[in-house]
Short mmCIF file of N, CA and C in Angstrom, two decimals:
data_model
loop_
_atom_site.label_atom_id
_atom_site.label_comp_id
_atom_site.label_asym_id
_atom_site.label_seq_id
_atom_site.Cartn_x
_atom_site.Cartn_y
_atom_site.Cartn_z
N MET A 755 0.83 -1.18 0.00
CA MET A 755 0.00 0.00 0.00
C MET A 755 0.88 1.26 0.00
N ARG A 756 0.50 2.20 -0.78
CA ARG A 756 1.27 3.43 -0.95
C ARG A 756 1.08 4.38 0.22
N ASN A 757 2.16 5.07 0.60
CA ASN A 757 2.12 6.00 1.72
C ASN A 757 1.57 7.35 1.23
N PRO A 758 0.42 7.85 1.76
CA PRO A 758 -0.16 9.11 1.30
C PRO A 758 0.74 10.31 1.57
N LYS A 759 1.53 10.25 2.62
CA LYS A 759 2.44 11.36 2.91
C LYS A 759 3.54 11.46 1.86
N ALA A 760 4.01 10.32 1.40
CA ALA A 760 5.04 10.33 0.36
C ALA A 760 4.49 10.89 -0.94
N GLY A 761 3.25 10.55 -1.28
CA GLY A 761 2.62 11.09 -2.49
C GLY A 761 2.46 12.59 -2.41
N LEU A 762 2.07 13.09 -1.24
CA LEU A 762 1.92 14.53 -1.04
C LEU A 762 3.27 15.23 -1.16
N LEU A 763 4.30 14.62 -0.58
CA LEU A 763 5.64 15.19 -0.65
C LEU A 763 6.12 15.27 -2.10
N VAL A 764 5.92 14.22 -2.86
CA VAL A 764 6.31 14.21 -4.27
C VAL A 764 5.55 15.27 -5.04
N SER A 765 4.26 15.43 -4.78
CA SER A 765 3.44 16.44 -5.47
C SER A 765 3.94 17.85 -5.15
N LEU A 766 4.22 18.11 -3.87
CA LEU A 766 4.72 19.43 -3.48
C LEU A 766 6.08 19.72 -4.10
N LEU A 767 6.92 18.72 -4.17
CA LEU A 767 8.24 18.87 -4.78
C LEU A 767 8.10 19.20 -6.27
N ALA A 768 7.20 18.52 -6.95
CA ALA A 768 6.97 18.78 -8.38
C ALA A 768 6.47 20.20 -8.60
N ILE A 769 5.55 20.65 -7.76
CA ILE A 769 5.02 22.02 -7.87
C ILE A 769 6.14 23.03 -7.64
N ALA A 770 6.97 22.78 -6.63
CA ALA A 770 8.08 23.70 -6.34
C ALA A 770 9.04 23.79 -7.51
N LEU A 771 9.33 22.65 -8.13
CA LEU A 771 10.23 22.66 -9.28
C LEU A 771 9.63 23.42 -10.46
N LEU A 772 8.34 23.25 -10.69
CA LEU A 772 7.68 23.97 -11.77
C LEU A 772 7.67 25.47 -11.51
N LEU A 773 7.35 25.87 -10.29
CA LEU A 773 7.32 27.29 -9.96
C LEU A 773 8.71 27.90 -9.97
N GLY A 774 9.70 27.12 -9.62
CA GLY A 774 11.08 27.61 -9.64
C GLY A 774 11.53 28.00 -11.03
N GLY A 775 10.99 27.40 -12.05
CA GLY A 775 11.36 27.71 -13.42
C GLY A 775 10.57 28.86 -14.02
N CYS A 776 9.65 29.45 -13.24
CA CYS A 776 8.78 30.50 -13.77
C CYS A 776 9.43 31.87 -13.76
N GLY A 777 10.49 32.08 -12.99
CA GLY A 777 11.11 33.40 -12.91
C GLY A 777 12.14 33.58 -14.01
N GLY A 778 12.93 34.62 -13.87
CA GLY A 778 14.03 34.84 -14.80
C GLY A 778 13.63 35.61 -16.03
N ARG A 779 14.48 35.56 -17.00
CA ARG A 779 14.34 36.33 -18.22
C ARG A 779 13.16 35.86 -19.06
N PRO A 780 12.31 36.81 -19.50
CA PRO A 780 11.18 36.40 -20.34
C PRO A 780 11.65 35.98 -21.73
N ALA A 781 10.83 35.20 -22.37
CA ALA A 781 11.14 34.75 -23.73
C ALA A 781 10.97 35.90 -24.70
N PRO A 782 11.73 35.90 -25.82
CA PRO A 782 11.54 36.94 -26.83
C PRO A 782 10.08 36.99 -27.27
N GLY A 783 9.57 38.20 -27.43
CA GLY A 783 8.18 38.39 -27.82
C GLY A 783 7.24 38.53 -26.63
N GLN A 784 7.70 38.14 -25.44
CA GLN A 784 6.89 38.28 -24.24
C GLN A 784 6.98 39.73 -23.77
N PRO A 785 5.84 40.37 -23.43
CA PRO A 785 5.88 41.78 -23.03
C PRO A 785 6.71 42.00 -21.76
N VAL A 786 7.39 43.13 -21.73
CA VAL A 786 8.22 43.52 -20.61
C VAL A 786 7.80 44.94 -20.22
N SER A 787 7.59 45.17 -18.95
CA SER A 787 7.30 46.52 -18.47
C SER A 787 8.61 47.18 -18.07
N LEU A 788 9.01 48.21 -18.83
CA LEU A 788 10.25 48.90 -18.51
C LEU A 788 10.14 49.66 -17.19
N THR A 789 8.94 50.07 -16.82
CA THR A 789 8.73 50.70 -15.52
C THR A 789 9.06 49.71 -14.41
N ASP A 790 8.65 48.45 -14.59
CA ASP A 790 8.97 47.41 -13.61
C ASP A 790 10.47 47.12 -13.58
N VAL A 791 11.10 47.12 -14.73
CA VAL A 791 12.55 46.89 -14.79
C VAL A 791 13.28 47.99 -14.02
N TYR A 792 12.88 49.24 -14.26
CA TYR A 792 13.51 50.37 -13.55
C TYR A 792 13.27 50.25 -12.04
N ARG A 793 12.05 49.90 -11.65
CA ARG A 793 11.72 49.75 -10.23
C ARG A 793 12.61 48.67 -9.60
N GLN A 794 12.84 47.59 -10.32
CA GLN A 794 13.72 46.54 -9.79
C GLN A 794 15.16 47.03 -9.67
N MET A 795 15.58 47.85 -10.61
CA MET A 795 16.93 48.43 -10.52
C MET A 795 17.04 49.26 -9.23
N GLU A 796 16.02 50.07 -8.96
CA GLU A 796 16.02 50.88 -7.75
C GLU A 796 16.06 50.01 -6.50
N GLU A 797 15.24 48.98 -6.48
CA GLU A 797 15.12 48.12 -5.30
C GLU A 797 16.36 47.25 -5.09
N GLN A 798 16.87 46.65 -6.17
CA GLN A 798 17.95 45.68 -6.03
C GLN A 798 19.33 46.31 -5.96
N VAL A 799 19.51 47.43 -6.63
CA VAL A 799 20.84 48.04 -6.71
C VAL A 799 20.87 49.39 -6.01
N GLY A 800 19.85 50.17 -6.24
CA GLY A 800 19.81 51.52 -5.68
C GLY A 800 20.32 52.52 -6.71
N LEU A 801 19.71 53.69 -6.68
CA LEU A 801 20.10 54.78 -7.56
C LEU A 801 20.02 56.07 -6.76
N PRO A 802 20.76 57.09 -7.17
CA PRO A 802 20.62 58.38 -6.49
C PRO A 802 19.25 58.98 -6.81
N LEU A 803 18.94 60.12 -6.23
CA LEU A 803 17.70 60.80 -6.60
C LEU A 803 17.73 61.10 -8.08
N MET A 804 16.68 60.66 -8.77
CA MET A 804 16.63 60.79 -10.23
C MET A 804 15.44 61.65 -10.63
N LEU A 805 15.60 62.38 -11.71
CA LEU A 805 14.53 63.19 -12.29
C LEU A 805 13.97 62.47 -13.50
N GLU A 806 12.65 62.53 -13.64
CA GLU A 806 12.00 61.94 -14.81
C GLU A 806 12.10 62.92 -15.98
N VAL A 807 12.50 62.41 -17.12
CA VAL A 807 12.58 63.22 -18.33
C VAL A 807 11.23 63.13 -19.05
N THR A 808 10.61 64.29 -19.26
CA THR A 808 9.31 64.33 -19.92
C THR A 808 9.48 64.11 -21.42
N PRO A 809 8.39 63.80 -22.13
CA PRO A 809 8.50 63.65 -23.59
C PRO A 809 9.04 64.91 -24.28
N GLU A 810 8.67 66.07 -23.78
CA GLU A 810 9.18 67.31 -24.38
C GLU A 810 10.69 67.43 -24.19
N LEU A 811 11.15 67.14 -22.98
CA LEU A 811 12.59 67.19 -22.72
C LEU A 811 13.34 66.09 -23.46
N ALA A 812 12.69 64.94 -23.64
CA ALA A 812 13.33 63.85 -24.38
C ALA A 812 13.65 64.30 -25.80
N LEU A 813 12.73 65.02 -26.39
CA LEU A 813 12.94 65.53 -27.76
C LEU A 813 14.02 66.61 -27.77
N ASP A 814 13.93 67.55 -26.83
CA ASP A 814 14.90 68.65 -26.78
C ASP A 814 16.29 68.18 -26.37
N PHE A 815 16.34 67.32 -25.35
CA PHE A 815 17.62 66.93 -24.74
C PHE A 815 18.32 65.81 -25.49
N TYR A 816 17.54 64.82 -25.96
CA TYR A 816 18.13 63.64 -26.60
C TYR A 816 17.86 63.56 -28.10
N GLY A 817 16.83 64.26 -28.57
CA GLY A 817 16.40 64.12 -29.95
C GLY A 817 15.43 62.97 -30.14
N ILE A 818 14.96 62.39 -29.02
CA ILE A 818 14.09 61.22 -29.08
C ILE A 818 12.63 61.67 -29.05
N ASP A 819 11.91 61.31 -30.10
CA ASP A 819 10.47 61.55 -30.16
C ASP A 819 9.80 60.34 -29.53
N THR A 820 9.21 60.53 -28.35
CA THR A 820 8.62 59.40 -27.63
C THR A 820 7.42 58.81 -28.36
N ALA A 821 6.90 59.50 -29.37
CA ALA A 821 5.83 58.93 -30.19
C ALA A 821 6.36 57.73 -30.99
N ARG A 822 7.67 57.65 -31.15
CA ARG A 822 8.29 56.53 -31.86
C ARG A 822 8.65 55.38 -30.91
N CYS A 823 8.25 55.53 -29.64
CA CYS A 823 8.54 54.53 -28.62
C CYS A 823 7.25 53.86 -28.16
N ALA A 824 7.30 52.56 -27.98
CA ALA A 824 6.16 51.84 -27.42
C ALA A 824 6.08 52.11 -25.92
N GLN A 825 7.23 52.22 -25.27
CA GLN A 825 7.32 52.58 -23.86
C GLN A 825 8.72 53.12 -23.58
N TRP A 826 8.82 53.89 -22.51
CA TRP A 826 10.11 54.47 -22.17
C TRP A 826 10.14 54.83 -20.69
N VAL A 827 11.35 54.76 -20.14
CA VAL A 827 11.66 55.26 -18.80
C VAL A 827 12.97 56.02 -18.98
N LEU A 828 12.92 57.32 -18.76
CA LEU A 828 14.08 58.18 -18.95
C LEU A 828 14.35 58.91 -17.64
N ARG A 829 15.52 58.65 -17.04
CA ARG A 829 15.85 59.26 -15.75
C ARG A 829 17.27 59.81 -15.77
N LEU A 830 17.42 60.99 -15.18
CA LEU A 830 18.71 61.66 -15.00
C LEU A 830 18.94 61.90 -13.52
N ALA A 831 20.19 61.90 -13.09
CA ALA A 831 20.49 62.21 -11.70
C ALA A 831 20.04 63.64 -11.39
N GLN A 832 19.43 63.80 -10.23
CA GLN A 832 19.00 65.13 -9.80
C GLN A 832 20.20 66.06 -9.64
N ASP A 833 21.29 65.52 -9.16
CA ASP A 833 22.53 66.29 -9.01
C ASP A 833 23.20 66.37 -10.37
N SER A 834 23.24 67.56 -10.94
CA SER A 834 23.75 67.72 -12.30
C SER A 834 25.25 67.45 -12.41
N LEU A 835 25.94 67.35 -11.29
CA LEU A 835 27.38 67.03 -11.33
C LEU A 835 27.63 65.53 -11.29
N THR A 836 26.55 64.76 -11.20
CA THR A 836 26.64 63.30 -11.17
C THR A 836 26.24 62.75 -12.54
N ALA A 837 26.98 61.81 -13.04
CA ALA A 837 26.76 61.28 -14.39
C ALA A 837 25.63 60.27 -14.49
N ASP A 838 25.09 59.84 -13.37
CA ASP A 838 24.08 58.77 -13.39
C ASP A 838 22.92 59.10 -14.33
N GLU A 839 22.58 58.10 -15.13
CA GLU A 839 21.51 58.24 -16.12
C GLU A 839 21.04 56.84 -16.48
N VAL A 840 19.73 56.65 -16.52
CA VAL A 840 19.15 55.36 -16.92
C VAL A 840 18.05 55.65 -17.92
N LEU A 841 18.24 55.17 -19.14
CA LEU A 841 17.25 55.32 -20.20
C LEU A 841 16.87 53.93 -20.67
N LEU A 842 15.61 53.58 -20.55
CA LEU A 842 15.11 52.29 -20.99
C LEU A 842 14.01 52.56 -22.01
N ILE A 843 14.15 52.01 -23.21
CA ILE A 843 13.24 52.33 -24.30
C ILE A 843 12.88 51.06 -25.07
N GLU A 844 11.62 50.98 -25.42
CA GLU A 844 11.18 49.99 -26.41
C GLU A 844 10.68 50.79 -27.60
N ALA A 845 11.36 50.67 -28.72
CA ALA A 845 10.98 51.38 -29.94
C ALA A 845 9.76 50.73 -30.57
N ARG A 846 9.03 51.49 -31.36
CA ARG A 846 7.83 50.97 -32.03
C ARG A 846 8.20 50.03 -33.19
N ASP A 847 9.35 50.28 -33.82
CA ASP A 847 9.76 49.45 -34.96
C ASP A 847 11.27 49.52 -35.10
N ALA A 848 11.80 48.72 -36.02
CA ALA A 848 13.25 48.63 -36.21
C ALA A 848 13.86 49.95 -36.66
N ALA A 849 13.16 50.70 -37.50
CA ALA A 849 13.69 51.99 -37.97
C ALA A 849 13.82 52.96 -36.80
N ALA A 850 12.81 52.98 -35.94
CA ALA A 850 12.87 53.86 -34.76
C ALA A 850 13.99 53.41 -33.83
N ALA A 851 14.16 52.10 -33.65
CA ALA A 851 15.22 51.59 -32.78
C ALA A 851 16.59 52.01 -33.30
N GLU A 852 16.77 51.94 -34.60
CA GLU A 852 18.06 52.34 -35.20
C GLU A 852 18.32 53.83 -34.98
N GLU A 853 17.29 54.63 -35.20
CA GLU A 853 17.43 56.08 -35.02
C GLU A 853 17.72 56.43 -33.56
N ILE A 854 16.98 55.83 -32.64
CA ILE A 854 17.17 56.11 -31.22
C ILE A 854 18.55 55.64 -30.76
N HIS A 855 19.00 54.51 -31.27
CA HIS A 855 20.33 54.01 -30.93
C HIS A 855 21.40 55.04 -31.30
N GLY A 856 21.24 55.65 -32.46
CA GLY A 856 22.17 56.70 -32.87
C GLY A 856 22.15 57.89 -31.92
N TYR A 857 20.96 58.30 -31.47
CA TYR A 857 20.85 59.39 -30.52
C TYR A 857 21.52 59.03 -29.19
N LEU A 858 21.34 57.79 -28.76
CA LEU A 858 21.95 57.37 -27.50
C LEU A 858 23.47 57.29 -27.60
N GLN A 859 23.98 56.88 -28.76
CA GLN A 859 25.44 56.89 -28.96
C GLN A 859 25.96 58.32 -28.86
N GLY A 860 25.24 59.24 -29.48
CA GLY A 860 25.63 60.65 -29.40
C GLY A 860 25.59 61.16 -27.98
N ARG A 861 24.60 60.72 -27.22
CA ARG A 861 24.49 61.13 -25.82
C ARG A 861 25.69 60.65 -25.02
N MET A 862 26.07 59.41 -25.20
CA MET A 862 27.23 58.88 -24.47
C MET A 862 28.50 59.64 -24.83
N GLU A 863 28.68 59.93 -26.10
CA GLU A 863 29.87 60.68 -26.54
C GLU A 863 29.87 62.08 -25.96
N ALA A 864 28.71 62.75 -25.96
CA ALA A 864 28.62 64.11 -25.43
C ALA A 864 28.88 64.13 -23.91
N LYS A 865 28.32 63.13 -23.20
CA LYS A 865 28.56 63.05 -21.75
C LYS A 865 30.04 62.89 -21.46
N ALA A 866 30.69 62.01 -22.20
CA ALA A 866 32.12 61.76 -21.98
C ALA A 866 32.94 63.01 -22.30
N ALA A 867 32.65 63.66 -23.41
CA ALA A 867 33.40 64.86 -23.81
C ALA A 867 33.24 65.98 -22.78
N GLU A 868 32.04 66.11 -22.24
CA GLU A 868 31.80 67.15 -21.23
C GLU A 868 32.51 66.82 -19.92
N ALA A 869 32.44 65.57 -19.48
CA ALA A 869 32.98 65.18 -18.18
C ALA A 869 34.50 65.15 -18.15
N ILE A 870 35.12 64.88 -19.27
CA ILE A 870 36.58 64.75 -19.27
C ILE A 870 37.27 66.04 -18.81
N THR A 871 36.63 67.17 -19.06
CA THR A 871 37.25 68.44 -18.68
C THR A 871 36.97 68.85 -17.25
N TYR A 872 35.84 68.39 -16.66
CA TYR A 872 35.53 68.87 -15.31
C TYR A 872 35.61 67.80 -14.24
N SER A 873 35.53 66.52 -14.59
CA SER A 873 35.53 65.49 -13.55
C SER A 873 36.06 64.16 -14.06
N PRO A 874 37.32 63.87 -13.81
CA PRO A 874 37.86 62.57 -14.21
C PRO A 874 37.11 61.40 -13.57
N GLU A 875 36.58 61.60 -12.35
CA GLU A 875 35.83 60.53 -11.69
C GLU A 875 34.53 60.22 -12.45
N GLN A 876 33.80 61.28 -12.83
CA GLN A 876 32.55 61.08 -13.57
C GLN A 876 32.85 60.56 -14.98
N TYR A 877 33.92 61.01 -15.57
CA TYR A 877 34.33 60.52 -16.89
C TYR A 877 34.55 59.00 -16.85
N ALA A 878 35.21 58.53 -15.79
CA ALA A 878 35.46 57.08 -15.65
C ALA A 878 34.14 56.33 -15.50
N ILE A 879 33.19 56.90 -14.79
CA ILE A 879 31.87 56.26 -14.63
C ILE A 879 31.17 56.19 -15.98
N ILE A 880 31.24 57.25 -16.75
CA ILE A 880 30.60 57.27 -18.07
C ILE A 880 31.23 56.22 -18.98
N ARG A 881 32.55 56.14 -18.96
CA ARG A 881 33.25 55.17 -19.83
C ARG A 881 32.89 53.72 -19.47
N ARG A 882 32.50 53.49 -18.21
CA ARG A 882 32.10 52.13 -17.80
C ARG A 882 30.59 51.91 -18.00
N GLY A 883 29.92 52.91 -18.54
CA GLY A 883 28.49 52.80 -18.78
C GLY A 883 28.20 51.84 -19.92
N HIS A 884 26.92 51.56 -20.11
CA HIS A 884 26.51 50.60 -21.14
C HIS A 884 25.46 51.20 -22.06
N LEU A 885 25.62 50.95 -23.34
CA LEU A 885 24.62 51.27 -24.35
C LEU A 885 24.28 49.96 -25.03
N LEU A 886 23.00 49.57 -24.94
CA LEU A 886 22.58 48.28 -25.44
C LEU A 886 21.44 48.43 -26.43
N ARG A 887 21.41 47.52 -27.37
CA ARG A 887 20.25 47.39 -28.25
C ARG A 887 20.00 45.91 -28.47
N ASP A 888 18.83 45.47 -28.03
CA ASP A 888 18.38 44.09 -28.23
C ASP A 888 17.06 44.17 -28.98
N GLY A 889 17.11 44.08 -30.30
CA GLY A 889 15.89 44.20 -31.09
C GLY A 889 15.31 45.59 -30.95
N LEU A 890 14.10 45.66 -30.43
CA LEU A 890 13.45 46.96 -30.25
C LEU A 890 13.76 47.59 -28.90
N TYR A 891 14.43 46.86 -28.03
CA TYR A 891 14.75 47.37 -26.69
C TYR A 891 16.12 48.04 -26.70
N LEU A 892 16.17 49.22 -26.08
CA LEU A 892 17.42 49.96 -25.97
C LEU A 892 17.60 50.40 -24.52
N ALA A 893 18.85 50.48 -24.11
CA ALA A 893 19.15 50.94 -22.75
C ALA A 893 20.45 51.72 -22.76
N LEU A 894 20.46 52.79 -22.00
CA LEU A 894 21.67 53.53 -21.70
C LEU A 894 21.75 53.54 -20.18
N ILE A 895 22.81 52.97 -19.65
CA ILE A 895 22.97 52.84 -18.20
C ILE A 895 24.33 53.43 -17.82
N VAL A 896 24.29 54.53 -17.07
CA VAL A 896 25.50 55.17 -16.58
C VAL A 896 25.36 55.29 -15.07
N SER A 897 26.26 54.63 -14.35
CA SER A 897 26.21 54.61 -12.89
C SER A 897 27.49 53.98 -12.38
N PRO A 898 27.90 54.34 -11.16
CA PRO A 898 29.01 53.60 -10.56
C PRO A 898 28.67 52.11 -10.41
N ASP A 899 27.36 51.81 -10.35
CA ASP A 899 26.89 50.43 -10.22
C ASP A 899 26.34 49.91 -11.55
N ALA A 900 26.92 50.35 -12.66
CA ALA A 900 26.40 49.99 -13.99
C ALA A 900 26.34 48.48 -14.21
N GLU A 901 27.32 47.75 -13.73
CA GLU A 901 27.33 46.29 -13.94
C GLU A 901 26.15 45.63 -13.23
N ALA A 902 25.87 46.05 -12.01
CA ALA A 902 24.75 45.48 -11.26
C ALA A 902 23.42 45.87 -11.91
N LEU A 903 23.30 47.11 -12.37
CA LEU A 903 22.08 47.55 -13.05
C LEU A 903 21.90 46.79 -14.36
N LEU A 904 22.99 46.57 -15.06
CA LEU A 904 22.94 45.81 -16.31
C LEU A 904 22.46 44.38 -16.05
N LYS A 905 22.90 43.79 -14.96
CA LYS A 905 22.48 42.44 -14.61
C LYS A 905 20.96 42.39 -14.38
N VAL A 906 20.42 43.38 -13.69
CA VAL A 906 18.97 43.44 -13.48
C VAL A 906 18.27 43.58 -14.83
N TYR A 907 18.76 44.47 -15.68
CA TYR A 907 18.17 44.70 -16.99
C TYR A 907 18.17 43.42 -17.82
N ARG A 908 19.31 42.78 -17.91
CA ARG A 908 19.43 41.55 -18.72
C ARG A 908 18.57 40.42 -18.17
N GLY A 909 18.30 40.44 -16.88
CA GLY A 909 17.46 39.43 -16.29
C GLY A 909 15.98 39.62 -16.61
N GLN A 910 15.62 40.81 -17.11
CA GLN A 910 14.21 41.11 -17.36
C GLN A 910 13.86 41.34 -18.82
N VAL A 911 14.82 41.77 -19.61
CA VAL A 911 14.54 42.14 -21.00
C VAL A 911 15.09 41.07 -21.94
N PRO A 912 14.24 40.53 -22.80
CA PRO A 912 14.71 39.49 -23.73
C PRO A 912 15.73 40.06 -24.70
N GLY A 913 16.68 39.25 -25.05
CA GLY A 913 17.67 39.77 -25.98
C GLY A 913 18.40 38.78 -26.75
#
């Protein structure tokens, strides 16, 4: 005769194994909330006080028309002497992604050129920053903790 406790234990173990595989990086094509990704970056790594970049400022400051984005999270350090910046974007299509990637490359170059003259420390942080493009998803991550932020990003955004 079979032991009912053993059957229950096996069932619970199977459920735990199934649920354990539910986390992690979503499959390509699965929707990702960039707001949730940013929130996880704040919670898991921490960021300084950041300012939200409005769609108007995105166009003026970066050249990015947010109408060409499916979603976006654009944040700058409140302290203008700090290089921290996190831009997470999902473009509407490949052409928009290519265009936005070019704007983000220009942003990284401009940040580095500006910082090299006034702050070698911030320049080093910028040089260790990341500019990524995975299909329609783009990210610009500049922070002393860029590697940890990148790990959170890669864990959430398919690529």
